[in-house]
Tab-separated table of C-alpha atoms and ligand atoms in Angstrom:
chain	number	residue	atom	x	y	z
A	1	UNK	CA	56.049	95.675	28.554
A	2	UNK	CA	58.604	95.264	26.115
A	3	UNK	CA	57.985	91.927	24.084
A	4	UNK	CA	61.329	89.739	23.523
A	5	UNK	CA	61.808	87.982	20.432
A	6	UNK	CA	61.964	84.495	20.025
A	7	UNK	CA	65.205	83.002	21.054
A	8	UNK	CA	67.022	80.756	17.979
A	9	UNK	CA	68.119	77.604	18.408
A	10	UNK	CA	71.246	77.020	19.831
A	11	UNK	CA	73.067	73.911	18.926
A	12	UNK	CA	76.027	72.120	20.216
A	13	UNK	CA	78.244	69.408	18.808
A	14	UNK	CA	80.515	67.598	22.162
A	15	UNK	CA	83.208	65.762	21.851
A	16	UNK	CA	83.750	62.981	24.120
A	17	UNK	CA	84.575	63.580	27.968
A	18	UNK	CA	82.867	66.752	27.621
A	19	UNK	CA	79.940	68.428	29.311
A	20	UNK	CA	77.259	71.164	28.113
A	21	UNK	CA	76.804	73.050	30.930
A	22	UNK	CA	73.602	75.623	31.237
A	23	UNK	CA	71.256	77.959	33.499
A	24	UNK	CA	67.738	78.978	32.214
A	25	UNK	CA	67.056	82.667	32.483
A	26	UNK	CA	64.982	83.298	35.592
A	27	UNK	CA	61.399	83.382	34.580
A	28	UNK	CA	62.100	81.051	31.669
A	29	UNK	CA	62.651	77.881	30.290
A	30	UNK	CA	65.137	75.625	28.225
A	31	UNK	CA	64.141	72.543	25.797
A	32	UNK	CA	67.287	70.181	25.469
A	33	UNK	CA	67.216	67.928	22.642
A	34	UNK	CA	69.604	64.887	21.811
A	35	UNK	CA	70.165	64.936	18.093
A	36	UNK	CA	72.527	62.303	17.967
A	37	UNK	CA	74.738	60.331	19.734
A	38	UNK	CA	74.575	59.642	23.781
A	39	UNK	CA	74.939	61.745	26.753
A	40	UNK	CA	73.410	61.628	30.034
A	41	UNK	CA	72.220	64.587	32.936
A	42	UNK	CA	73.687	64.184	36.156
A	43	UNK	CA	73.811	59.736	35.013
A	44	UNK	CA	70.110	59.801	33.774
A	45	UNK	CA	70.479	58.476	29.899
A	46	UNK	CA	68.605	61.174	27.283
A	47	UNK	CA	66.908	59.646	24.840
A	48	UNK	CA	67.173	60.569	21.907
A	49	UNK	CA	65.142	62.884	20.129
A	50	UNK	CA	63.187	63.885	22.673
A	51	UNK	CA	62.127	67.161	23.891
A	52	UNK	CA	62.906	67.394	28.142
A	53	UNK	CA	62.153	70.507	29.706
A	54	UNK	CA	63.543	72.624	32.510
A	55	UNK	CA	62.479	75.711	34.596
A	56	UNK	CA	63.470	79.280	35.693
A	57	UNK	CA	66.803	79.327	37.111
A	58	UNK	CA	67.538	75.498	36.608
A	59	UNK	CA	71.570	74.720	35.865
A	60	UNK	CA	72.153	71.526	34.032
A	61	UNK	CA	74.918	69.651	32.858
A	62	UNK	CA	74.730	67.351	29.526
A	63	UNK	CA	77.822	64.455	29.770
A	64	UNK	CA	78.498	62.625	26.655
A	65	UNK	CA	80.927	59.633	27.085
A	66	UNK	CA	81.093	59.296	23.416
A	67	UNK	CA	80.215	62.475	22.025
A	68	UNK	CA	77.177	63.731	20.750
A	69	UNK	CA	74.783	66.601	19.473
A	70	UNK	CA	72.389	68.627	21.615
A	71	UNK	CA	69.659	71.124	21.043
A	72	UNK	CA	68.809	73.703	23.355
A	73	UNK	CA	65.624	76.369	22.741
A	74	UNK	CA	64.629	78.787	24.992
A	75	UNK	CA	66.690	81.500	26.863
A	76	UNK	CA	69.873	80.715	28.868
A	77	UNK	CA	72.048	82.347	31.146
A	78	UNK	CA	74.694	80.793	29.786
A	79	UNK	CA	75.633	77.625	28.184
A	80	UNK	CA	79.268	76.556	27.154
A	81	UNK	CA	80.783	73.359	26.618
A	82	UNK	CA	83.693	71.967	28.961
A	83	UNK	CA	86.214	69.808	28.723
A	84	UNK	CA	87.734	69.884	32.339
A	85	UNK	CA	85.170	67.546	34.411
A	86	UNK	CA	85.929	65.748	37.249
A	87	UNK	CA	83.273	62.779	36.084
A	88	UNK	CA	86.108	60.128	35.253
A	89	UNK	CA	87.073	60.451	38.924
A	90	UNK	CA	83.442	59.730	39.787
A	91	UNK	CA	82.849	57.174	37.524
A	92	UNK	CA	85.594	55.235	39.065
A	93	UNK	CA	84.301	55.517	42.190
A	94	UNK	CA	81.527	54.372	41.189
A	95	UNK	CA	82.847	51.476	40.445
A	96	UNK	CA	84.657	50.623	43.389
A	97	UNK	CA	81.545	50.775	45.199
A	98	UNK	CA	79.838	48.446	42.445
A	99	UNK	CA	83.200	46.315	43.218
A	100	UNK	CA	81.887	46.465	47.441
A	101	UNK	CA	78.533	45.396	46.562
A	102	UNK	CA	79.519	41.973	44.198
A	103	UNK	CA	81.928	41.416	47.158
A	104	UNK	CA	78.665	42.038	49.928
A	105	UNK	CA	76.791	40.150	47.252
A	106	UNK	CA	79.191	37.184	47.588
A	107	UNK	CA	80.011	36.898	50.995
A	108	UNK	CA	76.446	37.531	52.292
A	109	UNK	CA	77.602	41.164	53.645
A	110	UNK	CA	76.185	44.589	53.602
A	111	UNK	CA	77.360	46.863	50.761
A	112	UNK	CA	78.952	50.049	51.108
A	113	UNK	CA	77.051	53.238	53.109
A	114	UNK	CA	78.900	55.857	51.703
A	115	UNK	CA	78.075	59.744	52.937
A	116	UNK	CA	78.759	62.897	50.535
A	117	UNK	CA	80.454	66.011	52.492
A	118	UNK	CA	81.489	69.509	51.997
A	119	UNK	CA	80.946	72.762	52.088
A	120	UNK	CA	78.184	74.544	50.526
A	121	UNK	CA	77.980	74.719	46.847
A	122	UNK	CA	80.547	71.883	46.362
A	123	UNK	CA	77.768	69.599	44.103
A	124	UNK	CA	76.795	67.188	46.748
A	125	UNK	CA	73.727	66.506	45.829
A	126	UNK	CA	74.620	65.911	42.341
A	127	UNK	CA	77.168	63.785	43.136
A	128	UNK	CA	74.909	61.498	45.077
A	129	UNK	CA	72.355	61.202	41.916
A	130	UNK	CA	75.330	60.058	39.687
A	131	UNK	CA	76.163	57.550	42.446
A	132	UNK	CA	72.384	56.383	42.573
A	133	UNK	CA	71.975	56.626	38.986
A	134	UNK	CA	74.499	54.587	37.973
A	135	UNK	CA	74.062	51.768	40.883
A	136	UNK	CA	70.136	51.860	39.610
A	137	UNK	CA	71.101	51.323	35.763
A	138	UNK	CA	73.682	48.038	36.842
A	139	UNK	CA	70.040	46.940	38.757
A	140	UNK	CA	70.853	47.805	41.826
A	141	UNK	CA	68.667	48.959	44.531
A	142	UNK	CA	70.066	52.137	46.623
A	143	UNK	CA	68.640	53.528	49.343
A	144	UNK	CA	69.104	57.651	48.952
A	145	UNK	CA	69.176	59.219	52.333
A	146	UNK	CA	68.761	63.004	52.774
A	147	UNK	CA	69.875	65.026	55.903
A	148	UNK	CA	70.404	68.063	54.223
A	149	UNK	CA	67.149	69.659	56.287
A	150	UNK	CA	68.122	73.275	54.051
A	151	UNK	CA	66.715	71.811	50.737
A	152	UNK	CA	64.800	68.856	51.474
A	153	UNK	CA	65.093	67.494	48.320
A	154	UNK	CA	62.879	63.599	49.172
A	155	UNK	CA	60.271	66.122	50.951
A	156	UNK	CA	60.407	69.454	52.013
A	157	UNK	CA	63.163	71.581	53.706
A	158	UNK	CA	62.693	71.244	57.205
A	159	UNK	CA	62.800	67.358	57.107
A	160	UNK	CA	65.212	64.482	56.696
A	161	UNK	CA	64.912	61.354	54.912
A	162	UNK	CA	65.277	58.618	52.933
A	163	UNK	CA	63.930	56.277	50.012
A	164	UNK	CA	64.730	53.262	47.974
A	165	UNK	CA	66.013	54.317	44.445
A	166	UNK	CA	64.075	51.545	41.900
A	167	UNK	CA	64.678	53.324	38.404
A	168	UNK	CA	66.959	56.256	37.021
A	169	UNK	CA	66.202	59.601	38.169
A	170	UNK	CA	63.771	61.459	35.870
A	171	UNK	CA	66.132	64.122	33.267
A	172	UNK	CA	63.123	66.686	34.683
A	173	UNK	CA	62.081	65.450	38.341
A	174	UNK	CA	64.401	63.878	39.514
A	175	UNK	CA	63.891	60.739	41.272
A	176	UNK	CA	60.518	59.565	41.982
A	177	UNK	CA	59.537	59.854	45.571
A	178	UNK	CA	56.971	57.041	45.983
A	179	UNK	CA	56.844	55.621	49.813
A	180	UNK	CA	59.280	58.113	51.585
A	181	UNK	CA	60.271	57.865	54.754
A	182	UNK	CA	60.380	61.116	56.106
A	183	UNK	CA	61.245	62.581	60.013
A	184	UNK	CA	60.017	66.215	61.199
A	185	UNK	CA	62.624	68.356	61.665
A	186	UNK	CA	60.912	72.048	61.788
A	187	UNK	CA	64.065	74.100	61.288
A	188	UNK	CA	65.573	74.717	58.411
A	189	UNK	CA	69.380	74.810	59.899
A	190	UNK	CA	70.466	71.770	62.007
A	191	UNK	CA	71.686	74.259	64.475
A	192	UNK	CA	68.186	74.557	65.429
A	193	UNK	CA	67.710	72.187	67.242
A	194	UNK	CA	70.678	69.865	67.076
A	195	UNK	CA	69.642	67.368	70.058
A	196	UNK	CA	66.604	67.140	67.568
A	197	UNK	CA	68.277	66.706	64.375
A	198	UNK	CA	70.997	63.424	65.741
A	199	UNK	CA	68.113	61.704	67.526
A	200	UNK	CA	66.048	61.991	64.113
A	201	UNK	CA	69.076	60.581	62.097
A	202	UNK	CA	69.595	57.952	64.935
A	203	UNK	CA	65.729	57.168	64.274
A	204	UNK	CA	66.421	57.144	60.131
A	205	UNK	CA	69.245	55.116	60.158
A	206	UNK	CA	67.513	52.272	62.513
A	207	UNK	CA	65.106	52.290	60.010
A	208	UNK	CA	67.137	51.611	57.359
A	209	UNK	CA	68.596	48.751	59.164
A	210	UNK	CA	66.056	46.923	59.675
A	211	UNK	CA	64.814	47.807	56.055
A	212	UNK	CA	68.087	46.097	55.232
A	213	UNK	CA	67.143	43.107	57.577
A	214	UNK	CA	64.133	42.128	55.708
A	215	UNK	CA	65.548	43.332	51.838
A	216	UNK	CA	68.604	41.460	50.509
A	217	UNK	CA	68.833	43.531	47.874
A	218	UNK	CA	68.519	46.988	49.707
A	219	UNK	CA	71.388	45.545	52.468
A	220	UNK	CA	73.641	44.566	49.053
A	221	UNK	CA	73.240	48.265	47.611
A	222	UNK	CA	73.664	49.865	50.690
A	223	UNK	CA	72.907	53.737	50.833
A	224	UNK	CA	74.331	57.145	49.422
A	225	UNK	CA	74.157	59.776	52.091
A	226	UNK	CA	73.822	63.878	51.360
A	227	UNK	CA	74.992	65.867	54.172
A	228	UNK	CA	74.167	70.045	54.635
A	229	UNK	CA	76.959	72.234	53.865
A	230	UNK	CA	77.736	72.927	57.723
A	231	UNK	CA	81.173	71.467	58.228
A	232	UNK	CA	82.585	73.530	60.987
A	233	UNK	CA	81.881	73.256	64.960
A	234	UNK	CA	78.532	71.071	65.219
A	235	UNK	CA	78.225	70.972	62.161
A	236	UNK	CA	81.183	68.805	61.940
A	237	UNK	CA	79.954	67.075	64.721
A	238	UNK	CA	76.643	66.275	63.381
A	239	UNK	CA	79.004	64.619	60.380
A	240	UNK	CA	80.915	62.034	62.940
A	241	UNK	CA	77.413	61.602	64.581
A	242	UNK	CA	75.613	60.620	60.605
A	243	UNK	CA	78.395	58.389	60.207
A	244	UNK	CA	78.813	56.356	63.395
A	245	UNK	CA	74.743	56.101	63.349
A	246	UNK	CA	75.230	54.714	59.507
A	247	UNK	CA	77.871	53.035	60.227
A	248	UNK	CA	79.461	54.283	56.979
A	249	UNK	CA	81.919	52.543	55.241
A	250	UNK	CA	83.171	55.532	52.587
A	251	UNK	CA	83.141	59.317	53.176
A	252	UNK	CA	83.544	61.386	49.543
A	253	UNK	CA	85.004	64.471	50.762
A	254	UNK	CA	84.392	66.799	48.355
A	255	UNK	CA	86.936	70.317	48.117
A	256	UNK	CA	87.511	70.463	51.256
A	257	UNK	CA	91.036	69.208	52.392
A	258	UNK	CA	90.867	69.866	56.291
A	259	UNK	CA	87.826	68.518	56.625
A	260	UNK	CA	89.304	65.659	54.593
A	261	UNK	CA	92.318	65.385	57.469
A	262	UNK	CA	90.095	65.847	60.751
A	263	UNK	CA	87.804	63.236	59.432
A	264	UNK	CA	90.895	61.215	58.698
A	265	UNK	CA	91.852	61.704	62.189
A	266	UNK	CA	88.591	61.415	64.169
A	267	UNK	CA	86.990	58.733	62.244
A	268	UNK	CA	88.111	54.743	62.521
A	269	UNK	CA	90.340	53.295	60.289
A	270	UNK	CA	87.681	50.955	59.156
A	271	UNK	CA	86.138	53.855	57.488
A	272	UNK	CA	87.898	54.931	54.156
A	273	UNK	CA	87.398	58.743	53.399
A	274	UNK	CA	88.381	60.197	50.225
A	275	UNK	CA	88.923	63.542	49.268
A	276	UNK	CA	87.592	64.773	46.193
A	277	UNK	CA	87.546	67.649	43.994
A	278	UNK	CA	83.970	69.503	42.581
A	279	UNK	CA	83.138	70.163	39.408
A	280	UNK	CA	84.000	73.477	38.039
A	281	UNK	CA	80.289	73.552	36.702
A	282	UNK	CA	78.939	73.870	40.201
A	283	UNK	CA	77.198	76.997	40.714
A	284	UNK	CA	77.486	79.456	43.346
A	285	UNK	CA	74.352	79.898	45.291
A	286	UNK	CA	74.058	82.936	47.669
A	287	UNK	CA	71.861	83.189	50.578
A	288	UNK	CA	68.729	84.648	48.744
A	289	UNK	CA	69.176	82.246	46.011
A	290	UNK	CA	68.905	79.265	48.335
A	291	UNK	CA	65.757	81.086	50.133
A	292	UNK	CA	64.179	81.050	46.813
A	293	UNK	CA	65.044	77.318	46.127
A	294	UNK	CA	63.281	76.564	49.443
A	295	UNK	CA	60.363	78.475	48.569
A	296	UNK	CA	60.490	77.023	45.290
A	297	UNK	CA	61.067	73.076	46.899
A	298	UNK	CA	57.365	73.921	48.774
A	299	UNK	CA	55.387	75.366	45.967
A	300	UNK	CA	56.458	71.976	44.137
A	301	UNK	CA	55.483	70.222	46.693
A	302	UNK	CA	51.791	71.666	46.607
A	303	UNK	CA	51.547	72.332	43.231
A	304	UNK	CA	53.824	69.821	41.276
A	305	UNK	CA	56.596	70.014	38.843
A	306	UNK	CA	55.958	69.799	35.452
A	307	UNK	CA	52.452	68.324	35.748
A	308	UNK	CA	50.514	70.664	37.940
A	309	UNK	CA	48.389	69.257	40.719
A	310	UNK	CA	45.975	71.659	42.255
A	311	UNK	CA	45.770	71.386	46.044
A	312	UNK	CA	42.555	71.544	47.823
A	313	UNK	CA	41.997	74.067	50.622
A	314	UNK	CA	39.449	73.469	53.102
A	315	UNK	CA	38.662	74.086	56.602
A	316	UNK	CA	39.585	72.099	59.540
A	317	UNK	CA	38.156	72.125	63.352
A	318	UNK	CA	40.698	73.272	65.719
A	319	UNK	CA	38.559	70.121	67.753
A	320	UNK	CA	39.678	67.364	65.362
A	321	UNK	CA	43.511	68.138	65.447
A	322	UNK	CA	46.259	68.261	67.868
A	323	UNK	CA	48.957	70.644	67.233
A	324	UNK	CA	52.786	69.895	69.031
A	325	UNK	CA	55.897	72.066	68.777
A	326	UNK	CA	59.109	70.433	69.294
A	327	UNK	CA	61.642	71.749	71.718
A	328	UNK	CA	60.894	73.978	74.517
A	329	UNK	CA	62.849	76.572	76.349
A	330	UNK	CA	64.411	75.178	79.567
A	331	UNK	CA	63.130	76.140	83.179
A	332	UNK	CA	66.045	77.847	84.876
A	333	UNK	CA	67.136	74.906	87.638
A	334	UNK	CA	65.927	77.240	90.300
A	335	UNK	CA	62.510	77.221	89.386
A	336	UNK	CA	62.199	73.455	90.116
A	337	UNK	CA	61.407	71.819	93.415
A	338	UNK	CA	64.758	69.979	94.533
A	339	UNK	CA	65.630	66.825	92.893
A	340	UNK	CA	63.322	66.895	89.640
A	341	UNK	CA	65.072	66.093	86.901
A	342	UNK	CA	64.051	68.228	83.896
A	343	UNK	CA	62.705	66.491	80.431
A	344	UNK	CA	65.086	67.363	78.103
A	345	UNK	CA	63.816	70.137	76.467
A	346	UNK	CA	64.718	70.238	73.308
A	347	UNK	CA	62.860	67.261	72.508
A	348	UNK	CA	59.930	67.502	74.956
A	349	UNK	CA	56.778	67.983	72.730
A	350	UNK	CA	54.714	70.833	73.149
A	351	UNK	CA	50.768	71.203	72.869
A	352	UNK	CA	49.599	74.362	70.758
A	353	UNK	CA	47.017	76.517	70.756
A	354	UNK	CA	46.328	77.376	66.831
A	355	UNK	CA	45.825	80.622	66.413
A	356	UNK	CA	46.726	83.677	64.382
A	357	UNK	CA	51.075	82.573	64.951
A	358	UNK	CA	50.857	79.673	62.931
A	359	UNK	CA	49.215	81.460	60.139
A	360	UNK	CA	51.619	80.471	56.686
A	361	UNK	CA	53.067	77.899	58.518
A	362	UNK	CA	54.020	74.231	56.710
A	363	UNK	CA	52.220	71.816	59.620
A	364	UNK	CA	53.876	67.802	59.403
A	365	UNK	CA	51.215	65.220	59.492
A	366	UNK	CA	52.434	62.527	61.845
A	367	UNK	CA	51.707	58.764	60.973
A	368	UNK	CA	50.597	58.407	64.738
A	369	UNK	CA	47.881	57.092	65.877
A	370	UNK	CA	48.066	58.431	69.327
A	371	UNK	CA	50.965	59.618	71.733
A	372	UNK	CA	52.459	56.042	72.455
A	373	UNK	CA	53.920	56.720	69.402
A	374	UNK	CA	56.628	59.266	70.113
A	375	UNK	CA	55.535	61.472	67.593
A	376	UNK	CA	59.310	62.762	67.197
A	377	UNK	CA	60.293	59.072	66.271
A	378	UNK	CA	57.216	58.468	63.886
A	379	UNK	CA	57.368	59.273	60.100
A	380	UNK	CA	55.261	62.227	58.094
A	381	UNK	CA	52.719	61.462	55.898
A	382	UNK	CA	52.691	64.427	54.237
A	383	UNK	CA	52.160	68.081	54.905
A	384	UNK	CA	49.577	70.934	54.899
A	385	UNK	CA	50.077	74.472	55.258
A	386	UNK	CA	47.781	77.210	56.840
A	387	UNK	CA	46.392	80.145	55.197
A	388	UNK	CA	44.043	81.370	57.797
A	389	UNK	CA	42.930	80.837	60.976
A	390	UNK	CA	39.598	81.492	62.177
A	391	UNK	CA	39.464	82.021	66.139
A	392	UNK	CA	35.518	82.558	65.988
A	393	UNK	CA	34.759	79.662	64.263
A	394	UNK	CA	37.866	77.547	65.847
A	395	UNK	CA	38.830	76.567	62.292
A	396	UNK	CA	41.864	76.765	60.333
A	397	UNK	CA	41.916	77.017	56.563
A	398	UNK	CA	44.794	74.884	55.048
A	399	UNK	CA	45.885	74.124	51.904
A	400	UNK	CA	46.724	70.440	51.238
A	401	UNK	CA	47.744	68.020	48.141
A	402	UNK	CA	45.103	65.780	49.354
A	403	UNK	CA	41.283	66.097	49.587
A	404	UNK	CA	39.805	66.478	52.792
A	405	UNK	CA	39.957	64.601	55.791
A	406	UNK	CA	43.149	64.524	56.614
A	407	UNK	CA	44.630	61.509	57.587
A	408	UNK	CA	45.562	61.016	60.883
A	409	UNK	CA	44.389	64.024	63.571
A	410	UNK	CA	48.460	64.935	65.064
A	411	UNK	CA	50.669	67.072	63.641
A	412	UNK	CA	53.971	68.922	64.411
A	413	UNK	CA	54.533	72.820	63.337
A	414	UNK	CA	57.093	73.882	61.160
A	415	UNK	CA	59.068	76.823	60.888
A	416	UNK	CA	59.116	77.165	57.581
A	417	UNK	CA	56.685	79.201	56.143
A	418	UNK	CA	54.866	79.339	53.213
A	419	UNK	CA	52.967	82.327	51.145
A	420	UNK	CA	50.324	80.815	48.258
A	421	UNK	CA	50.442	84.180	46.055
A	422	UNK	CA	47.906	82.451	43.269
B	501	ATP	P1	74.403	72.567	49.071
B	501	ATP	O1	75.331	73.678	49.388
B	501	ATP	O2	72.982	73.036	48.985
B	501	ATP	O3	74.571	71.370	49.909
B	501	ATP	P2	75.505	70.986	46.949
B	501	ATP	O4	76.909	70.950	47.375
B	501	ATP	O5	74.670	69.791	47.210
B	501	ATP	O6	74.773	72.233	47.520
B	501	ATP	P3	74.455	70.785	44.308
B	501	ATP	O7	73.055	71.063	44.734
B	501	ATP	O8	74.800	69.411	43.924
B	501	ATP	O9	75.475	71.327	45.389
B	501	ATP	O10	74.852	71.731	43.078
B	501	ATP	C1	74.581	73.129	43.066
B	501	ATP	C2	73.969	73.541	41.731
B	501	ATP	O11	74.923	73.353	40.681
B	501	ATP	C3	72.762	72.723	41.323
B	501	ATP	O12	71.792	73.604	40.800
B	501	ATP	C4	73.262	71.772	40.249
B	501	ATP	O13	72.254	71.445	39.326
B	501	ATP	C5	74.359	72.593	39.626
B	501	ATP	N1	75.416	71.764	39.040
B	501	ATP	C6	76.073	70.729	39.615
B	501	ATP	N2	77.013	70.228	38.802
B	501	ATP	C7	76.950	70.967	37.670
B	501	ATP	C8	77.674	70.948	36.422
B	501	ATP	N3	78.645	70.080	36.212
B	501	ATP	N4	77.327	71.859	35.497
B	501	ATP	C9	76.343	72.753	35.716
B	501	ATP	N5	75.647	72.827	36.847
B	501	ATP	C10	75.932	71.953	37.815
C-alpha cells in the first residue's frame, strides 16, 4: 500500500462575515485550531487554542463575526474561505425569536415553536443548531425536536424525538443527548408507515406540552423543529400535520419558494412562515452518501464518537422478551364476518416469533412495563441489535451499549439494519 506523506499545515486568516468551509477526506481526519481571534461552528464558540477534531467525511463551517485565524491539519477535500453566507439573515432571526420569548417571558405566554422545512440538502439541521445554540448561550432553555426519522440525529434513524438543549452544542458531538425522549418509528422514510409516523408526532408534541406545563423556562424557550426533506404529496402533508400538532408559531422555509406559497396558503394566518435562502456551503448528499450517514449514525450509537464505548454482546432467552412489529397488512373486507370493524392496521401491534428474519436488525427497547401501556405511545430506552439467533437454544445474541439484563422485557423491531464488521 502506497504510504501518503504527512499533510502540512494549512492555515487561514478570515476576515469578518466570513466562513471557512471544509470536508475531511473519507477515511481521515481534520484538527481545527483557533489561533487568534473568535469564530464559532454552526453557533458553538471555539476556544481558542485548542485542538477539536473531526472524522471521515465530516463538512464544517468556521464563522468568525470579527475575524480571526484558523489552523487546520490533516487531509481535506476541500477547504476555502467564503464571503457570501446567509448567517446575518439567521442571526436576525434569531433574534426575533429571542424578541418572542422576552415578550412570552413578560406576559406569562409560551415562546415561539418554530419548525425548519425544505427540501433535502437545504441545511436544516444546521440551521436548527444555530437557532439552539444561540437561544442556549442568551440562557435559554430550548427544547430540540427531531422528526427527521432518515438521520435520527437525538437517537437513531428510524425514530423521532426530542430533548431539552441545557448548554452549547459540543464543536465535535454535537449536543449532548442526556434524558431523550424518543418514539419508535421502524422505517426509515415516513412514507412507511405514515398513520404511524403523525400519531407518534401527535404523542411527541403532547409531551412537550405538558413538559411545558410543569417548566417555565422550557414553555418561555419554546422548541426548534427539524423536518425530513419530503415536501411533496404526504410529505407535505405530514408538514401541516407537525405544525397544527405543535401548534407552531414560525415556519423557516428554507429554498424552497412554492412550498413557501402553499404553506402560506394552507396554514393560518396566526402562523408566520418565512422563506429563506441556504447556505451555499451546504453539501450535496446523494442517496449512498446518506445510507452511509445512517450506518454511520448506528455504529455511533454502539460504539461512540470520539470516546469509544465498547458494547457488550450477550445472549438473551427468546422466554424473557416479547418481540412486536408495528403495522400489519389489512384483511381484505371480505374475509371478515359482517359488521367487524377492522383495527386499524397500520398501528395494530404485532407479536413475533424471533428467528433467523430479524437477524442484523436494530430492536427498540420500550419503557413499558406491560401492554396497558400502548407500547406505540411509550418512549425507547435505548436499543440493541441482533447478531445471531439461535433457534436450538431459543436465544438471540445481541449487541447492546449496556451490560446485561436488559431493562424492561418488550421491544419493537426495526427495519433498519445493522452489520458489526469488527
Ligand atoms: P437533510 O436533507 O438530511 O434533511 P439538511 O437540509 O438538514 O439535510 P444539513 O444536514 O443541515 O442539511 O446539512 C448538510 C451537510 O452540509 C451537513 O454535513 C452539514 O455539516 C454541511 N453544512 C451545512 N452548512 C454548511 C456550511 N455553511 N459550510 C459547509 N458545510 C455545511
Amino acid at each position: 500500500e502506497e504510504k501518503k506523506e504527512d499533510p502540512k499545515d494549512q492555515e487561514f486568516k478570515l476576515e469578518k462575515d466570513t466562513e471557512l468551509r471544509f470536508e475531511v477526506e473519507t477515511g481521515g481526519t481534520i484538527t481545527l485550531e483557533l489561533s487568534e481571534g473568535m469564530a464559532e461552528v454552526f453557533g458553538t464558540e471555539l476556544v481558542k487554542n485548542k485542538k477539536f477534531t473531526f472524522g471521515s467525511g465530516a463538512k464544517v463551517a468556521v464563522f468568525t463575526w470579527h475575524g480571526c485565524k484558523v489552523v487546520l491539519h490533516g487531509r481535506t477535500e476541500f477547504a476555502y474561505v467564503s464571503k457570501d453566507t446567509p448567517m446575518v439573515m439567521y442571526v436576525n432571526t434569531h433574534a426575533a425569536l429571542e424578541q418572542m420569548r422576552q415578550q412570552a417571558q413578560d406576559q406569562g405566554k409560551r415562546g415561539p415553536r418554530v419548525m425548519i422545512v425544505g427540501p433535502t440538502d437545504v441545511g436544516k439541521s444546521t440551521l436548527c443548531r444555530l437557532l439552539l445554540n444561540y437561544a442556549v448561550r442568551l440562557g435559554r432553555r430550548p427544547t430540540f425536536v427531531d422528526l427527521d426519522v432518515g438521520q435520527g440525529s437525538i437517537a437513531i434513524p428510524g425514530t423521532i424525538g426530542g430533548i431539552l438543549v441545557e448548554r452549547p452544542a459540543d464543536v465535535e458531538e454535537g449536543f449532548s443527548l442526556q434524558a431523550p425522549l424518543i418514539y419508535h418509528f421502524g422505517h426509515a422514510s415516513p412514507g412507511a408507515n405514515m398513520e404511524l409516523y403523525e400519531r407518534i408526532i401527535a404523542k411527541c408534541a403532547d409531551v412537550f406540552n405538558q413538559r411545558c406545563e410543569l417548566n417555565r423556562q422550557a414553555s418561555v424557550s419554546g422548541c426548534i423543529i427539524n423536518t425530513c426533506g419530503w415536501v411533496k404529496g404526504e410529505g407535505y402533508r405530514s408538514i401541516l400535520h407537525a405544525a397544527r400538532e405543535f401548534e407552531v408559531d414560525v415556519i423557516i422555509v428554507l429554498d424552497q419558494e412554492r412550498l413557501y406559497n402553499d404553506l402560506k396558503r394552507d396554514l393560518p394566518g396566526f402562523v408566520k412562515v418565512v422563506l429563506q435562502p441556504k447556505s451555499g456551503g451546504v453539501v450535496e448528499r446523494p442517496q449512498p452518501v446518506r445510507r452511509s450517514a445512517r450506518e454511520d449514525r448506528v455504529r455511533e450509537y454502539f460504539y461512540g464518537v470520539r470516546q469509544p464505548l465498547y458494547p457488550h454482546s450477550f445472549d438473551v432467552k427468546f422466554a424473557d422478551v416479547s418481540l412486536y412489529q408495528v403495522g400489519a397488512p389489512a384483511l381484505p373486507d371480505s374475509c371478515l364476518p359482517l359488521d367487524t370493524q377492522q383495527e386499524n392496521p397500520y398501528t395494530k401491534l404485532v407479536h413475533i416469533q424471533p428467528g433467523a428474519q430479524i437477524v442484523h436488525h436494530v430492536l427498540s427497547l420500550s419503557m413499558a412495563d406491560s401492554l396497558k401501556d400502548n407500547l406505540i405511545d411509550t418512549n425507547i430506552a435505548g436499543f440493541i441489535c441482533v447478531t445471531n439467533v439461535d433457534m436450538e437454544r431459543q436465544v438471540m445474541t445481541v449487541l447492546s451499549p449496556a451490560p446485561r439484563p436488559l431493562p424492561k422485557r418488550y421491544m419493537l423491531l426495526t427495519d433498519i439494519r445493522f452489520m458489526d464488521f469488527r
